[in-house]
Amino acid sequence: MQKNDAAISFPVIAAAVNGDVDAINAVLKRYEGYIARLSTKKLYDEDGNSYIVVDEEMRRRLETKLITKILKFKVA
């Protein structure tokens, strides 16, 4: 993430913790670039050329883990 990215507001976090689908999607949208970066793999074709792809299964697993942690998060 870049330093100039805006933080997620407290009302959005509180709504996401309470299960609001739109708020959870806003959190996922905020972290989608980071999740994609964590999910990248370097693959090689039969000619030895390399290319970078996003492992969709890993991306989905990371998103699921984030959603699980959001729903378990305690807001004081």
PDB file of C-alpha atoms in Angstrom:
ATOM      1  CA  MET A   1       0.000   0.000   0.000  1.00  0.00           C
ATOM      2  CA  GLN A   2       1.102   3.513  -0.606  1.00  0.00           C
ATOM      3  CA  LYS A   3       1.556   5.960   2.241  1.00  0.00           C
ATOM      4  CA  ASN A   4      -0.892   8.436   0.746  1.00  0.00           C
ATOM      5  CA  ASP A   5      -3.765   5.925   0.678  1.00  0.00           C
ATOM      6  CA  ALA A   6      -6.677   7.022   2.816  1.00  0.00           C
ATOM      7  CA  ALA A   7      -7.401   4.960   5.899  1.00  0.00           C
ATOM      8  CA  ILE A   8     -10.718   3.209   6.322  1.00  0.00           C
ATOM      9  CA  SER A   9     -13.030   5.325   8.461  1.00  0.00           C
ATOM     10  CA  PHE A  10     -14.224   4.103  11.838  1.00  0.00           C
ATOM     11  CA  PRO A  11     -17.910   3.983  10.801  1.00  0.00           C
ATOM     12  CA  VAL A  12     -17.013   1.688   7.888  1.00  0.00           C
ATOM     13  CA  ILE A  13     -14.968  -0.556  10.177  1.00  0.00           C
ATOM     14  CA  ALA A  14     -17.775  -0.678  12.749  1.00  0.00           C
ATOM     15  CA  ALA A  15     -20.318  -1.521  10.053  1.00  0.00           C
ATOM     16  CA  ALA A  16     -18.070  -4.247   8.620  1.00  0.00           C
ATOM     17  CA  VAL A  17     -17.607  -5.792  12.077  1.00  0.00           C
ATOM     18  CA  ASN A  18     -21.387  -5.849  12.418  1.00  0.00           C
ATOM     19  CA  GLY A  19     -21.679  -7.747   9.118  1.00  0.00           C
ATOM     20  CA  ASP A  20     -22.649  -4.978   6.703  1.00  0.00           C
ATOM     21  CA  VAL A  21     -21.887  -6.416   3.262  1.00  0.00           C
ATOM     22  CA  ASP A  22     -21.187  -3.042   1.654  1.00  0.00           C
ATOM     23  CA  ALA A  23     -18.728  -2.143   4.415  1.00  0.00           C
ATOM     24  CA  ILE A  24     -16.964  -5.510   4.128  1.00  0.00           C
ATOM     25  CA  ASN A  25     -16.697  -4.965   0.377  1.00  0.00           C
ATOM     26  CA  ALA A  26     -15.214  -1.509   1.020  1.00  0.00           C
ATOM     27  CA  VAL A  27     -12.534  -3.070   3.238  1.00  0.00           C
ATOM     28  CA  LEU A  28     -11.838  -5.759   0.627  1.00  0.00           C
ATOM     29  CA  LYS A  29     -11.610  -3.077  -2.076  1.00  0.00           C
ATOM     30  CA  ARG A  30      -9.125  -1.135   0.067  1.00  0.00           C
ATOM     31  CA  TYR A  31      -6.844  -4.175   0.360  1.00  0.00           C
ATOM     32  CA  GLU A  32      -7.374  -5.757  -3.067  1.00  0.00           C
ATOM     33  CA  GLY A  33      -4.010  -4.564  -4.435  1.00  0.00           C
ATOM     34  CA  TYR A  34      -2.130  -5.871  -1.407  1.00  0.00           C
ATOM     35  CA  ILE A  35      -3.954  -9.213  -1.589  1.00  0.00           C
ATOM     36  CA  ALA A  36      -3.201  -9.459  -5.324  1.00  0.00           C
ATOM     37  CA  ARG A  37       0.474  -8.772  -4.651  1.00  0.00           C
ATOM     38  CA  LEU A  38       0.567 -11.493  -1.996  1.00  0.00           C
ATOM     39  CA  SER A  39      -1.146 -13.880  -4.426  1.00  0.00           C
ATOM     40  CA  THR A  40       1.228 -13.451  -7.366  1.00  0.00           C
ATOM     41  CA  LYS A  41       3.285 -16.282  -8.751  1.00  0.00           C
ATOM     42  CA  LYS A  42       6.067 -16.321 -11.287  1.00  0.00           C
ATOM     43  CA  LEU A  43       5.430 -19.024 -13.879  1.00  0.00           C
ATOM     44  CA  TYR A  44       7.418 -20.211 -16.879  1.00  0.00           C
ATOM     45  CA  ASP A  45       6.122 -21.448 -20.211  1.00  0.00           C
ATOM     46  CA  GLU A  46       7.638 -24.295 -22.233  1.00  0.00           C
ATOM     47  CA  ASP A  47      10.115 -21.897 -23.856  1.00  0.00           C
ATOM     48  CA  GLY A  48      11.417 -20.677 -20.507  1.00  0.00           C
ATOM     49  CA  ASN A  49       9.726 -17.282 -20.691  1.00  0.00           C
ATOM     50  CA  SER A  50       8.565 -16.047 -17.313  1.00  0.00           C
ATOM     51  CA  TYR A  51       5.347 -14.249 -16.510  1.00  0.00           C
ATOM     52  CA  ILE A  52       3.540 -13.146 -13.398  1.00  0.00           C
ATOM     53  CA  VAL A  53      -0.014 -14.297 -12.630  1.00  0.00           C
ATOM     54  CA  VAL A  54      -2.376 -13.908  -9.707  1.00  0.00           C
ATOM     55  CA  ASP A  55      -3.183 -17.260  -8.108  1.00  0.00           C
ATOM     56  CA  GLU A  56      -6.975 -16.915  -7.855  1.00  0.00           C
ATOM     57  CA  GLU A  57      -7.307 -19.665  -5.257  1.00  0.00           C
ATOM     58  CA  MET A  58      -4.768 -17.964  -2.992  1.00  0.00           C
ATOM     59  CA  ARG A  59      -6.474 -14.596  -3.553  1.00  0.00           C
ATOM     60  CA  ARG A  60      -9.833 -16.046  -2.522  1.00  0.00           C
ATOM     61  CA  ARG A  61      -8.291 -17.703   0.536  1.00  0.00           C
ATOM     62  CA  LEU A  62      -6.729 -14.412   1.658  1.00  0.00           C
ATOM     63  CA  GLU A  63      -9.994 -12.551   1.128  1.00  0.00           C
ATOM     64  CA  THR A  64     -11.861 -15.201   3.119  1.00  0.00           C
ATOM     65  CA  LYS A  65      -9.315 -14.943   5.930  1.00  0.00           C
ATOM     66  CA  LEU A  66      -9.693 -11.145   5.979  1.00  0.00           C
ATOM     67  CA  ILE A  67     -13.495 -11.407   6.123  1.00  0.00           C
ATOM     68  CA  THR A  68     -13.240 -13.916   8.975  1.00  0.00           C
ATOM     69  CA  LYS A  69     -10.934 -11.612  10.932  1.00  0.00           C
ATOM     70  CA  ILE A  70     -13.191  -8.599  10.272  1.00  0.00           C
ATOM     71  CA  LEU A  71     -16.213 -10.430  11.681  1.00  0.00           C
ATOM     72  CA  LYS A  72     -14.246 -11.537  14.786  1.00  0.00           C
ATOM     73  CA  PHE A  73     -12.780  -8.067  15.403  1.00  0.00           C
ATOM     74  CA  LYS A  74     -13.895  -6.399  18.642  1.00  0.00           C
ATOM     75  CA  VAL A  75     -14.728  -2.696  18.419  1.00  0.00           C
ATOM     76  CA  ALA A  76     -14.532  -0.993  21.782  1.00  0.00           C
TER      77      ALA A  76
END
